[in-house]
Coordinates of N, CA, C and O in Angstrom, one line a residue:
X1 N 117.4 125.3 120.3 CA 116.8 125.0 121.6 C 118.0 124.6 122.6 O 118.9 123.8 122.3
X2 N 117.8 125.4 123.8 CA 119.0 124.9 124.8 C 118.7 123.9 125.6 O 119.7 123.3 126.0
X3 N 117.0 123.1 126.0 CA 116.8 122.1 126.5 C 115.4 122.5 126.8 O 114.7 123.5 126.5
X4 N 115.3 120.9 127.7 CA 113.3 121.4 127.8 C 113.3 120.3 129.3 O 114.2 119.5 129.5
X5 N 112.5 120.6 129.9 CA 112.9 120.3 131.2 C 111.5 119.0 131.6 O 110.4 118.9 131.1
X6 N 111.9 118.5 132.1 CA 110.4 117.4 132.9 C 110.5 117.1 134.6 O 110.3 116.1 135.3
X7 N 111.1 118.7 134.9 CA 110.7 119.1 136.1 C 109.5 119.0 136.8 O 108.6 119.8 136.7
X8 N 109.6 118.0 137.6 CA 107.9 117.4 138.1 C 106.8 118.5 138.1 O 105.7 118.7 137.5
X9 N 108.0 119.5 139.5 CA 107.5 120.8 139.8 C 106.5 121.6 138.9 O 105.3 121.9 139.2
X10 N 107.4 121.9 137.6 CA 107.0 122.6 136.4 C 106.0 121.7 135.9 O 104.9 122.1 135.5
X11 N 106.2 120.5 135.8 CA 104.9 120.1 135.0 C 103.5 120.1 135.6 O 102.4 119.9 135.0
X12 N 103.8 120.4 136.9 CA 102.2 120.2 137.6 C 101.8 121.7 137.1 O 100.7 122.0 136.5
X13 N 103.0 122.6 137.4 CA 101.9 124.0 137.4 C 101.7 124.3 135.5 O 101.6 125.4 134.9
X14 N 101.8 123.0 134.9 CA 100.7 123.2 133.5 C 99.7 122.8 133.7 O 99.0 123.1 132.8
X15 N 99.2 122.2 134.6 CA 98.1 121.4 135.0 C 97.0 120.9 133.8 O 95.9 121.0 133.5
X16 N 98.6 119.9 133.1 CA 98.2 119.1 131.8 C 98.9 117.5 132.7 O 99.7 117.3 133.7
X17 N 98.2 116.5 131.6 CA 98.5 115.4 132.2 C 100.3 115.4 131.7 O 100.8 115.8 130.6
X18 N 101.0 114.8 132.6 CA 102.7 114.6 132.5 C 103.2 113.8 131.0 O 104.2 114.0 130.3
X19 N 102.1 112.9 130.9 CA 102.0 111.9 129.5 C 101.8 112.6 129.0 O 102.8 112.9 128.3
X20 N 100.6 113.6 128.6 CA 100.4 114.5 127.5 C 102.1 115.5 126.8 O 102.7 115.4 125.7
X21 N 102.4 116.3 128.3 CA 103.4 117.3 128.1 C 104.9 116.2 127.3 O 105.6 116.6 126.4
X22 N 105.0 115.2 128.0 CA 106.3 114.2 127.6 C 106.1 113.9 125.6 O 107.1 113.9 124.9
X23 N 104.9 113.7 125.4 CA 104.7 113.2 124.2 C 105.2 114.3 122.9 O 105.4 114.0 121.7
X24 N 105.1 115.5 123.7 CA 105.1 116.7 122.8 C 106.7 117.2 122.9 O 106.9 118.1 122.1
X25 N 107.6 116.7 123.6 CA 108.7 117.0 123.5 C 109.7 116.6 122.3 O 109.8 115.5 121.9
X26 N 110.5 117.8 121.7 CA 111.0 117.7 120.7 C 112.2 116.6 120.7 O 112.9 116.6 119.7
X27 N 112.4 116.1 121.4 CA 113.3 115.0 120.9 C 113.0 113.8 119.9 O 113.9 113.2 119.4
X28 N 111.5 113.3 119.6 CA 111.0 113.0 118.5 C 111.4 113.7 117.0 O 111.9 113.2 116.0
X29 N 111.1 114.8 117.3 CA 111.4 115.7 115.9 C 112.5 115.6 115.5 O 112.8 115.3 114.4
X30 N 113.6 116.1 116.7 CA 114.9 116.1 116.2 C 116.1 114.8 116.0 O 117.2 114.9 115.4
X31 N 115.6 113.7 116.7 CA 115.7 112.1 116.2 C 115.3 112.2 114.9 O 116.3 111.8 114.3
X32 N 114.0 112.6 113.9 CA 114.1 112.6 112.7 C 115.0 113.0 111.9 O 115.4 112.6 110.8
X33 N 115.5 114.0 112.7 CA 116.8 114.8 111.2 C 117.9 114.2 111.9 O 118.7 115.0 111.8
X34 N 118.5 113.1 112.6 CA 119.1 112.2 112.7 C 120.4 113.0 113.6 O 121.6 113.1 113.4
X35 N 119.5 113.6 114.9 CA 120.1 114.5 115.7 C 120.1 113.7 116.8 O 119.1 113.5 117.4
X36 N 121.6 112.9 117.3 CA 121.6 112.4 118.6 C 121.3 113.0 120.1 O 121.7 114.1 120.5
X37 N 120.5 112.1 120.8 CA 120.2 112.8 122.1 C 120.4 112.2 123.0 O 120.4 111.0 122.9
X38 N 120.8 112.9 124.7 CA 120.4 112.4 125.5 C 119.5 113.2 126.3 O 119.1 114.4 126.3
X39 N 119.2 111.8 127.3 CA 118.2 112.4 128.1 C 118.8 112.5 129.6 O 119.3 111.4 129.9
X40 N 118.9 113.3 130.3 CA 119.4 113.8 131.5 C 119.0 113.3 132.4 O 118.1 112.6 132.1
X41 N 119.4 113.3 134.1 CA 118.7 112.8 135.1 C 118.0 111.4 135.1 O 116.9 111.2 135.6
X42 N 118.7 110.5 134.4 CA 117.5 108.9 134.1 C 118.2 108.2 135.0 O 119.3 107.7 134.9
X43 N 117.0 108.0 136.3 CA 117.8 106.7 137.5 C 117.2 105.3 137.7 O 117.6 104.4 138.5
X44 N 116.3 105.3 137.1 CA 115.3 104.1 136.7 C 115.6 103.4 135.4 O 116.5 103.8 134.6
X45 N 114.7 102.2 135.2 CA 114.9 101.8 134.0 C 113.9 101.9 133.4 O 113.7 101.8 132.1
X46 N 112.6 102.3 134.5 CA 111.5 102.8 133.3 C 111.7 104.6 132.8 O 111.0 105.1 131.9
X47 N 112.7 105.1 133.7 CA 113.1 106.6 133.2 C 113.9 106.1 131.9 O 113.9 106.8 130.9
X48 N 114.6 105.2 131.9 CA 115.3 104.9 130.3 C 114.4 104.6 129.1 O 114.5 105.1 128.0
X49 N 113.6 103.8 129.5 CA 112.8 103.3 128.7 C 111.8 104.3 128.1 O 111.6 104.2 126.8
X50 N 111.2 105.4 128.8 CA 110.5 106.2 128.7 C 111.3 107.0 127.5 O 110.9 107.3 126.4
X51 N 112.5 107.4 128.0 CA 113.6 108.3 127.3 C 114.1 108.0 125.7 O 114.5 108.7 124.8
X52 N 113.8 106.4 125.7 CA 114.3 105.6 124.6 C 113.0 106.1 123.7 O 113.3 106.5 122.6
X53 N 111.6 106.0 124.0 CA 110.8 105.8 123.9 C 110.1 107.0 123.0 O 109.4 107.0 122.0
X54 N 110.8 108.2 123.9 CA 110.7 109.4 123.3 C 111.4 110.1 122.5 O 111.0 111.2 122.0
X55 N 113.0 109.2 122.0 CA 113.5 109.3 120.9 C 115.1 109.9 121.6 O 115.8 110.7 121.1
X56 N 115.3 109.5 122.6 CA 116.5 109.7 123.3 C 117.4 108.4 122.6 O 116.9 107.2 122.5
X57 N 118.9 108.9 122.0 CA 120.1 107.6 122.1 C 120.6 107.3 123.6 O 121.0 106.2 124.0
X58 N 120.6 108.3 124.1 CA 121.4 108.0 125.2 C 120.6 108.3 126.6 O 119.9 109.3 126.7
X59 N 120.8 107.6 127.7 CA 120.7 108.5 129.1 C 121.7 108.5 130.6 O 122.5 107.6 131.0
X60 N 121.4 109.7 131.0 CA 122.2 109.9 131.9 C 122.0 110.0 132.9 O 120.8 110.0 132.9
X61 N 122.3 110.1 134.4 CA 122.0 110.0 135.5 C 122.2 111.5 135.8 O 121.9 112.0 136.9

């Protein structure tokens, strides 16, 4: 996997809820096999939180 995006843009035209699409992202998975991640673009602290949340080690701006 080269990355997965939570491009606002792109998430609307799934016209699924953003929570749904976020929940399903493989950084859960690969946190399991003890694969460090970060999460890209994070300028908030509820963008961190969220990122932590979804199985990100790290975030980035």
């Amino acid at each position: 996997m080269d990355g997965v995006t939570t491009n606002p843009s792109i998430l609307a035209k799934s016209k699924r809820s953003p929570y749904d699409v976020l929940k399903e992202l493989a950084m859960q998975e690969l946190k399991k096999e003890g694969i460090k991640l970060t999460a890209t673009a994070v300028y908030t602290p509820m963008q961190a939180f969220l990122a932590a949340k979804s199985g990100a080690s790290y975030a980035a701006p």
